[in-house]
PDB file of C-alpha atoms in Angstrom:
ATOM      1  CA  UNK A   1      85.048 100.225 122.700  1.00 71.00           C
ATOM      2  CA  UNK A   2      83.075 100.251 119.159  1.00 82.00           C
ATOM      3  CA  UNK A   3      79.552  99.134 119.459  1.00 88.00           C
ATOM      4  CA  UNK A   4      77.912  96.834 116.837  1.00 90.00           C
ATOM      5  CA  UNK A   5      74.521  98.196 114.893  1.00 92.00           C
ATOM      6  CA  UNK A   6      72.839  95.578 112.357  1.00 92.00           C
ATOM      7  CA  UNK A   7      69.850  95.818 110.481  1.00 90.00           C
ATOM      8  CA  UNK A   8      67.599  93.432 108.207  1.00 92.00           C
ATOM      9  CA  UNK A   9      67.314  94.691 104.849  1.00 92.00           C
ATOM     10  CA  UNK A  10      64.624  93.561 102.423  1.00 90.00           C
ATOM     11  CA  UNK A  11      66.959  93.329  99.583  1.00 90.00           C
ATOM     12  CA  UNK A  12      70.944  93.612  98.624  1.00 90.00           C
ATOM     13  CA  UNK A  13      70.244  96.844  96.088  1.00 91.00           C
ATOM     14  CA  UNK A  14      68.776  98.819  99.541  1.00 92.00           C
ATOM     15  CA  UNK A  15      71.585  97.262 101.481  1.00 91.00           C
ATOM     16  CA  UNK A  16      73.770  99.022  99.024  1.00 92.00           C
ATOM     17  CA  UNK A  17      71.738 102.323  99.741  1.00 91.00           C
ATOM     18  CA  UNK A  18      72.007 102.014 103.584  1.00 92.00           C
ATOM     19  CA  UNK A  19      76.162 101.683 103.234  1.00 93.00           C
ATOM     20  CA  UNK A  20      76.530 104.382 100.895  1.00 93.00           C
ATOM     21  CA  UNK A  21      74.527 106.786 103.289  1.00 92.00           C
ATOM     22  CA  UNK A  22      76.620 105.642 106.163  1.00 93.00           C
ATOM     23  CA  UNK A  23      79.890 106.143 104.483  1.00 92.00           C
ATOM     24  CA  UNK A  24      78.536 110.087 103.322  1.00 92.00           C
ATOM     25  CA  UNK A  25      77.415 110.374 107.010  1.00 91.00           C
ATOM     26  CA  UNK A  26      81.097 110.022 108.002  1.00 91.00           C
ATOM     27  CA  UNK A  27      81.340 106.113 109.026  1.00 92.00           C
ATOM     28  CA  UNK A  28      84.305 104.315 107.723  1.00 91.00           C
ATOM     29  CA  UNK A  29      83.628 102.080 105.341  1.00 88.00           C
ATOM     30  CA  UNK A  30      86.105  99.005 106.289  1.00 90.00           C
ATOM     31  CA  UNK A  31      83.618  99.195 109.727  1.00 90.00           C
ATOM     32  CA  UNK A  32      80.268  98.275 107.595  1.00 92.00           C
ATOM     33  CA  UNK A  33      80.046  94.713 106.397  1.00 91.00           C
ATOM     34  CA  UNK A  34      77.145  92.263 105.204  1.00 92.00           C
ATOM     35  CA  UNK A  35      77.183  89.147 106.919  1.00 91.00           C
ATOM     36  CA  UNK A  36      76.889  85.773 104.780  1.00 88.00           C
ATOM     37  CA  UNK A  37      77.474  82.680 105.422  1.00 86.00           C
ATOM     38  CA  UNK A  38      75.749  79.368 106.362  1.00 88.00           C
ATOM     39  CA  UNK A  39      73.598  79.594 109.491  1.00 87.00           C
ATOM     40  CA  UNK A  40      75.714  78.009 111.960  1.00 89.00           C
ATOM     41  CA  UNK A  41      78.739  80.500 110.667  1.00 89.00           C
ATOM     42  CA  UNK A  42      76.624  83.000 110.929  1.00 91.00           C
ATOM     43  CA  UNK A  43      75.056  82.580 114.397  1.00 91.00           C
ATOM     44  CA  UNK A  44      78.781  82.394 115.856  1.00 91.00           C
ATOM     45  CA  UNK A  45      80.144  85.705 113.668  1.00 91.00           C
ATOM     46  CA  UNK A  46      77.046  87.424 115.025  1.00 90.00           C
ATOM     47  CA  UNK A  47      77.626  86.272 118.594  1.00 90.00           C
ATOM     48  CA  UNK A  48      81.288  87.382 118.351  1.00 90.00           C
ATOM     49  CA  UNK A  49      79.997  90.939 117.873  1.00 88.00           C
ATOM     50  CA  UNK A  50      78.789  91.038 120.734  1.00 86.00           C
ATOM     51  CA  UNK A  51      74.996  89.918 120.539  1.00 90.00           C
ATOM     52  CA  UNK A  52      72.980  87.146 122.300  1.00 90.00           C
ATOM     53  CA  UNK A  53      72.718  83.912 120.897  1.00 90.00           C
ATOM     54  CA  UNK A  54      68.938  83.993 120.346  1.00 91.00           C
ATOM     55  CA  UNK A  55      69.197  87.542 118.697  1.00 90.00           C
ATOM     56  CA  UNK A  56      72.286  85.862 116.408  1.00 90.00           C
ATOM     57  CA  UNK A  57      69.804  82.836 115.387  1.00 91.00           C
ATOM     58  CA  UNK A  58      66.935  84.974 114.616  1.00 91.00           C
ATOM     59  CA  UNK A  59      69.148  87.675 112.046  1.00 91.00           C
ATOM     60  CA  UNK A  60      70.917  83.747 110.661  1.00 90.00           C
ATOM     61  CA  UNK A  61      67.352  83.074 109.771  1.00 91.00           C
ATOM     62  CA  UNK A  62      66.405  86.193 108.230  1.00 90.00           C
ATOM     63  CA  UNK A  63      69.832  85.470 105.718  1.00 90.00           C
ATOM     64  CA  UNK A  64      68.516  82.202 104.965  1.00 90.00           C
ATOM     65  CA  UNK A  65      65.034  83.404 103.907  1.00 90.00           C
ATOM     66  CA  UNK A  66      66.800  85.813 101.510  1.00 89.00           C
ATOM     67  CA  UNK A  67      67.004  89.000 103.640  1.00 90.00           C
ATOM     68  CA  UNK A  68      70.424  91.319 103.260  1.00 91.00           C
ATOM     69  CA  UNK A  69      71.761  91.940 107.070  1.00 92.00           C
ATOM     70  CA  UNK A  70      74.281  94.573 107.624  1.00 93.00           C
ATOM     71  CA  UNK A  71      76.380  95.289 110.473  1.00 92.00           C
ATOM     72  CA  UNK A  72      78.170  98.739 111.197  1.00 92.00           C
ATOM     73  CA  UNK A  73      80.870  99.013 113.995  1.00 91.00           C
ATOM     74  CA  UNK A  74      80.476 102.624 115.250  1.00 91.00           C
ATOM     75  CA  UNK A  75      81.752 104.363 118.144  1.00 90.00           C
ATOM     76  CA  UNK A  76      79.283 104.857 121.230  1.00 89.00           C
ATOM     77  CA  UNK A  77      78.591 108.379 120.884  1.00 89.00           C
ATOM     78  CA  UNK A  78      77.114 107.685 117.029  1.00 90.00           C
ATOM     79  CA  UNK A  79      75.107 104.553 118.351  1.00 91.00           C
ATOM     80  CA  UNK A  80      72.072 106.866 117.899  1.00 91.00           C
ATOM     81  CA  UNK A  81      73.013 108.728 114.690  1.00 92.00           C
ATOM     82  CA  UNK A  82      73.651 105.205 113.039  1.00 91.00           C
ATOM     83  CA  UNK A  83      70.804 103.642 114.469  1.00 91.00           C
ATOM     84  CA  UNK A  84      68.621 106.206 112.640  1.00 92.00           C
ATOM     85  CA  UNK A  85      69.868 105.693 109.118  1.00 92.00           C
ATOM     86  CA  UNK A  86      69.494 101.298 109.665  1.00 92.00           C
ATOM     87  CA  UNK A  87      65.954 102.063 110.690  1.00 90.00           C
ATOM     88  CA  UNK A  88      65.044 104.274 107.568  1.00 88.00           C
ATOM     89  CA  UNK A  89      66.164 101.294 105.529  1.00 90.00           C
ATOM     90  CA  UNK A  90      65.012  98.529 107.604  1.00 85.00           C
ATOM     91  CA  UNK A  91      61.768 100.180 106.984  1.00 77.00           C
ATOM     92  CA  UNK A  92      61.833  99.917 102.864  1.00 71.00           C
ATOM     93  CA  UNK A  93      59.870  97.635 100.981  1.00 57.00           C
ATOM     94  CA  UNK A  94      60.899  97.977  97.518  1.00 50.00           C
ATOM     95  CA  UNK A  95      64.400  98.783  96.017  1.00 45.00           C
ATOM     96  CA  UNK A  96      63.490 102.364  95.258  1.00 49.00           C
ATOM     97  CA  UNK A  97      62.488 103.289  98.397  1.00 43.00           C
ATOM     98  CA  UNK A  98      64.665 105.973 100.539  1.00 44.00           C
ATOM     99  CA  UNK A  99      62.674 108.718 102.833  1.00 47.00           C
ATOM    100  CA  UNK A 100      59.931 106.659 104.627  1.00 42.00           C
ATOM    101  CA  UNK A 101      56.884 108.522 105.466  1.00 38.00           C
ATOM    102  CA  UNK A 102      54.171 105.785 105.666  1.00 46.00           C
ATOM    103  CA  UNK A 103      56.468 103.006 107.787  1.00 54.00           C
ATOM    104  CA  UNK A 104      58.751 103.698 110.235  1.00 64.00           C
ATOM    105  CA  UNK A 105      60.648 101.017 112.785  1.00 74.00           C
ATOM    106  CA  UNK A 106      62.566 101.519 115.499  1.00 78.00           C
ATOM    107  CA  UNK A 107      65.154  99.170 116.852  1.00 82.00           C
ATOM    108  CA  UNK A 108      65.851  98.295 120.859  1.00 83.00           C
ATOM    109  CA  UNK A 109      70.011  98.017 121.243  1.00 84.00           C
ATOM    110  CA  UNK A 110      71.114  96.137 123.586  1.00 84.00           C
ATOM    111  CA  UNK A 111      75.016  95.983 124.980  1.00 83.00           C
ATOM    112  CA  UNK A 112      76.637  92.850 126.518  1.00 83.00           C
ATOM    113  CA  UNK A 113      79.638  93.368 128.747  1.00 80.00           C
ATOM    114  CA  UNK A 114      82.337  91.121 127.622  1.00 81.00           C
ATOM    115  CA  UNK A 115      85.137  90.542 129.619  1.00 80.00           C
ATOM    116  CA  UNK A 116      88.434  88.979 129.057  1.00 79.00           C
ATOM    117  CA  UNK A 117      91.781  88.692 130.152  1.00 82.00           C
ATOM    118  CA  UNK A 118      95.698  89.364 128.669  1.00 78.00           C
ATOM    119  CA  UNK A 119      98.903  88.539 130.150  1.00 79.00           C
ATOM    120  CA  UNK A 120     101.372  91.391 131.565  1.00 77.00           C
ATOM    121  CA  UNK A 121     105.126  91.229 132.866  1.00 76.00           C
ATOM    122  CA  UNK A 122     105.291  91.418 136.746  1.00 77.00           C
ATOM    123  CA  UNK A 123     109.112  90.652 136.586  1.00 75.00           C
ATOM    124  CA  UNK A 124     111.240  88.085 137.319  1.00 79.00           C
ATOM    125  CA  UNK A 125     114.839  86.342 138.078  1.00 82.00           C
ATOM    126  CA  UNK A 126     117.152  86.427 135.445  1.00 85.00           C
ATOM    127  CA  UNK A 127     120.270  83.587 136.513  1.00 82.00           C
ATOM    128  CA  UNK A 128     123.573  83.505 134.821  1.00 88.00           C
ATOM    129  CA  UNK A 129     126.562  81.632 135.252  1.00 86.00           C
ATOM    130  CA  UNK A 130     130.002  83.458 135.550  1.00 85.00           C
ATOM    131  CA  UNK A 131     133.160  82.110 136.356  1.00 86.00           C
ATOM    132  CA  UNK A 132     135.997  83.450 138.343  1.00 86.00           C
ATOM    133  CA  UNK A 133     139.542  82.602 139.098  1.00 88.00           C
ATOM    134  CA  UNK A 134     141.767  82.868 142.242  1.00 86.00           C
ATOM    135  CA  UNK A 135     145.124  81.934 143.001  1.00 90.00           C
ATOM    136  CA  UNK A 136     145.781  78.596 144.821  1.00 85.00           C
ATOM    137  CA  UNK A 137     149.301  77.486 146.739  1.00 86.00           C
ATOM    138  CA  UNK A 138     149.811  74.585 148.090  1.00 86.00           C
ATOM    139  CA  UNK A 139     153.210  73.236 149.383  1.00 90.00           C
ATOM    140  CA  UNK A 140     154.489  69.571 148.091  1.00 84.00           C
ATOM    141  CA  UNK A 141     157.275  67.549 149.607  1.00 90.00           C
ATOM    142  CA  UNK A 142     159.481  66.176 146.799  1.00 84.00           C
ATOM    143  CA  UNK A 143     161.732  63.464 146.927  1.00 88.00           C
ATOM    144  CA  UNK A 144     165.046  62.364 145.210  1.00 88.00           C
ATOM    145  CA  UNK A 145     167.537  59.462 145.397  1.00 86.00           C
ATOM    146  CA  UNK A 146     170.883  59.542 144.463  1.00 89.00           C
ATOM    147  CA  UNK A 147     173.325  56.565 143.903  1.00 82.00           C
ATOM    148  CA  UNK A 148     176.036  56.680 146.091  1.00 86.00           C
ATOM    149  CA  UNK A 149     179.309  54.364 145.942  1.00 85.00           C
ATOM    150  CA  UNK A 150     181.286  52.892 149.139  1.00 86.00           C
ATOM    151  CA  UNK A 151     184.297  50.859 149.130  1.00 87.00           C
ATOM    152  CA  UNK A 152     185.506  49.379 151.788  1.00 86.00           C
ATOM    153  CA  UNK A 153     189.006  47.275 152.602  1.00 88.00           C
ATOM    154  CA  UNK A 154     188.495  43.831 153.725  1.00 84.00           C
ATOM    155  CA  UNK A 155     190.151  40.756 153.749  1.00 83.00           C
ATOM    156  CA  UNK A 156     188.121  37.349 154.340  1.00 83.00           C
ATOM    157  CA  UNK A 157     189.090  34.242 152.644  1.00 85.00           C
ATOM    158  CA  UNK A 158     186.675  32.692 150.139  1.00 79.00           C
ATOM    159  CA  UNK A 159     185.241  29.077 150.441  1.00 86.00           C
ATOM    160  CA  UNK A 160     185.738  27.393 147.063  1.00 85.00           C
ATOM    161  CA  UNK A 161     182.198  27.399 146.028  1.00 84.00           C
ATOM    162  CA  UNK A 162     182.160  31.522 146.918  1.00 80.00           C
ATOM    163  CA  UNK A 163     185.090  32.215 144.815  1.00 76.00           C
ATOM    164  CA  UNK A 164     183.769  30.368 142.010  1.00 81.00           C
ATOM    165  CA  UNK A 165     180.975  32.553 141.848  1.00 81.00           C
ATOM    166  CA  UNK A 166     182.729  35.768 142.547  1.00 76.00           C
ATOM    167  CA  UNK A 167     185.062  35.169 139.304  1.00 82.00           C
ATOM    168  CA  UNK A 168     181.901  34.329 137.198  1.00 81.00           C
ATOM    169  CA  UNK A 169     181.407  37.885 136.644  1.00 73.00           C
ATOM    170  CA  UNK A 170     177.978  40.025 138.053  1.00 75.00           C
ATOM    171  CA  UNK A 171     176.306  43.398 136.779  1.00 82.00           C
ATOM    172  CA  UNK A 172     174.552  45.086 139.121  1.00 80.00           C
ATOM    173  CA  UNK A 173     172.843  48.228 138.395  1.00 84.00           C
ATOM    174  CA  UNK A 174     170.901  50.753 140.916  1.00 83.00           C
ATOM    175  CA  UNK A 175     169.054  53.755 139.184  1.00 85.00           C
ATOM    176  CA  UNK A 176     168.668  57.007 141.395  1.00 80.00           C
ATOM    177  CA  UNK A 177     164.797  58.620 141.325  1.00 88.00           C
ATOM    178  CA  UNK A 178     163.612  61.880 141.642  1.00 89.00           C
ATOM    179  CA  UNK A 179     159.606  63.067 142.477  1.00 85.00           C
ATOM    180  CA  UNK A 180     158.233  65.688 140.006  1.00 87.00           C
ATOM    181  CA  UNK A 181     155.051  68.353 140.877  1.00 82.00           C
ATOM    182  CA  UNK A 182     152.269  67.057 138.608  1.00 86.00           C
ATOM    183  CA  UNK A 183     149.042  68.832 138.756  1.00 84.00           C
ATOM    184  CA  UNK A 184     145.237  68.086 137.883  1.00 84.00           C
ATOM    185  CA  UNK A 185     142.249  70.020 138.461  1.00 86.00           C
ATOM    186  CA  UNK A 186     138.740  68.469 139.543  1.00 86.00           C
ATOM    187  CA  UNK A 187     135.601  70.256 139.327  1.00 87.00           C
ATOM    188  CA  UNK A 188     133.037  69.508 142.414  1.00 85.00           C
ATOM    189  CA  UNK A 189     128.948  70.904 142.263  1.00 86.00           C
ATOM    190  CA  UNK A 190     128.959  73.201 145.462  1.00 85.00           C
ATOM    191  CA  UNK A 191     125.165  74.624 145.008  1.00 87.00           C
ATOM    192  CA  UNK A 192     121.995  73.928 142.597  1.00 86.00           C
ATOM    193  CA  UNK A 193     120.142  77.025 141.535  1.00 84.00           C
ATOM    194  CA  UNK A 194     116.637  75.910 140.274  1.00 88.00           C
ATOM    195  CA  UNK A 195     114.413  78.485 138.498  1.00 81.00           C
ATOM    196  CA  UNK A 196     110.466  77.756 138.589  1.00 84.00           C
ATOM    197  CA  UNK A 197     106.862  79.804 138.929  1.00 83.00           C
ATOM    198  CA  UNK A 198     104.813  79.507 141.711  1.00 84.00           C
ATOM    199  CA  UNK A 199     101.347  80.093 140.137  1.00 83.00           C
ATOM    200  CA  UNK A 200      98.720  82.029 142.656  1.00 84.00           C
ATOM    201  CA  UNK A 201      94.935  82.907 141.202  1.00 84.00           C
ATOM    202  CA  UNK A 202      93.090  86.028 142.191  1.00 84.00           C
ATOM    203  CA  UNK A 203      89.243  86.785 141.603  1.00 86.00           C
ATOM    204  CA  UNK A 204      88.480  90.632 140.443  1.00 86.00           C
ATOM    205  CA  UNK A 205      85.218  92.119 140.135  1.00 87.00           C
ATOM    206  CA  UNK A 206      84.666  93.746 136.796  1.00 82.00           C
ATOM    207  CA  UNK A 207      81.613  96.634 137.239  1.00 86.00           C
ATOM    208  CA  UNK A 208      80.830  98.750 134.450  1.00 85.00           C
ATOM    209  CA  UNK A 209      77.158  99.716 132.359  1.00 87.00           C
ATOM    210  CA  UNK A 210      75.518  98.532 129.917  1.00 83.00           C
ATOM    211  CA  UNK A 211      72.679 100.481 127.703  1.00 87.00           C
ATOM    212  CA  UNK A 212      69.545  99.083 126.653  1.00 84.00           C
ATOM    213  CA  UNK A 213      66.839 101.384 124.626  1.00 85.00           C
ATOM    214  CA  UNK A 214      63.484 100.646 124.869  1.00 83.00           C
ATOM    215  CA  UNK A 215      60.749 101.723 122.125  1.00 78.00           C
ATOM    216  CA  UNK A 216      57.745 103.266 124.174  1.00 80.00           C
ATOM    217  CA  UNK A 217      54.462 103.603 122.177  1.00 78.00           C
ATOM    218  CA  UNK A 218      51.644 106.206 123.169  1.00 73.00           C
ATOM    219  CA  UNK A 219      48.298 107.062 121.530  1.00 70.00           C
ATOM    220  CA  UNK A 220      47.850 110.831 120.360  1.00 59.00           C
ATOM    221  CA  UNK A 221      44.998 112.375 119.255  1.00 56.00           C
ATOM    222  CA  UNK A 222      44.411 113.641 115.778  1.00 46.00           C
ATOM    223  CA  UNK A 223      45.598 117.507 115.621  1.00 39.00           C
ATOM    224  CA  UNK A 224      48.315 117.055 118.448  1.00 35.00           C
ATOM    225  CA  UNK A 225      50.708 115.286 116.345  1.00 38.00           C
ATOM    226  CA  UNK A 226      53.757 117.021 115.164  1.00 39.00           C
ATOM    227  CA  UNK A 227      55.378 117.117 111.102  1.00 36.00           C
ATOM    228  CA  UNK A 228      59.189 117.422 110.899  1.00 33.00           C
TER     229      UNK A 228
END
């Protein structure tokens, strides 16, 4: 994970020289930026880069006071190299300064651990409905009626009133019937399948190491200092 190195530069011109040297040293220009904006926005942006709110407030205040704050995202194995370049330009007090011999500033760099969460798929259930057919056979009894005519000879004397009715004329109809098969289908629910999620939470400890540089100062006696 890239580490962000931040430096406070006196002027925009010196800041541009710093960016140019970082680029020449192999750092990508897209990873280097000059932080701008109002104080609250700057504090939020610097905190997102991995710094504490106190440090972020200090850099935002420097911008408010006319300083130029430069941030560079560098690989962990190149932090020392980037910090050394920043140190030279942080110590510059005029726009023409490049190599500092009278004053050198060392910075303490601190890493902070940021732990986030991401979702991953663990498998699941797919439910699909399908239609199948099977033959069904049922036996139905059908009834059919037919009209039959039966004549039976008889000799019975009619009473006058019966004869009057009999000679009045009469029509009688009787129809035969037959039953036919009628088929209808009805749907019934036999089972319901419901999909839902059961949420379980677990705690997981994250262990890692963060680095912090300390600047130690010791006095040296004349004649023992080394020149580079």
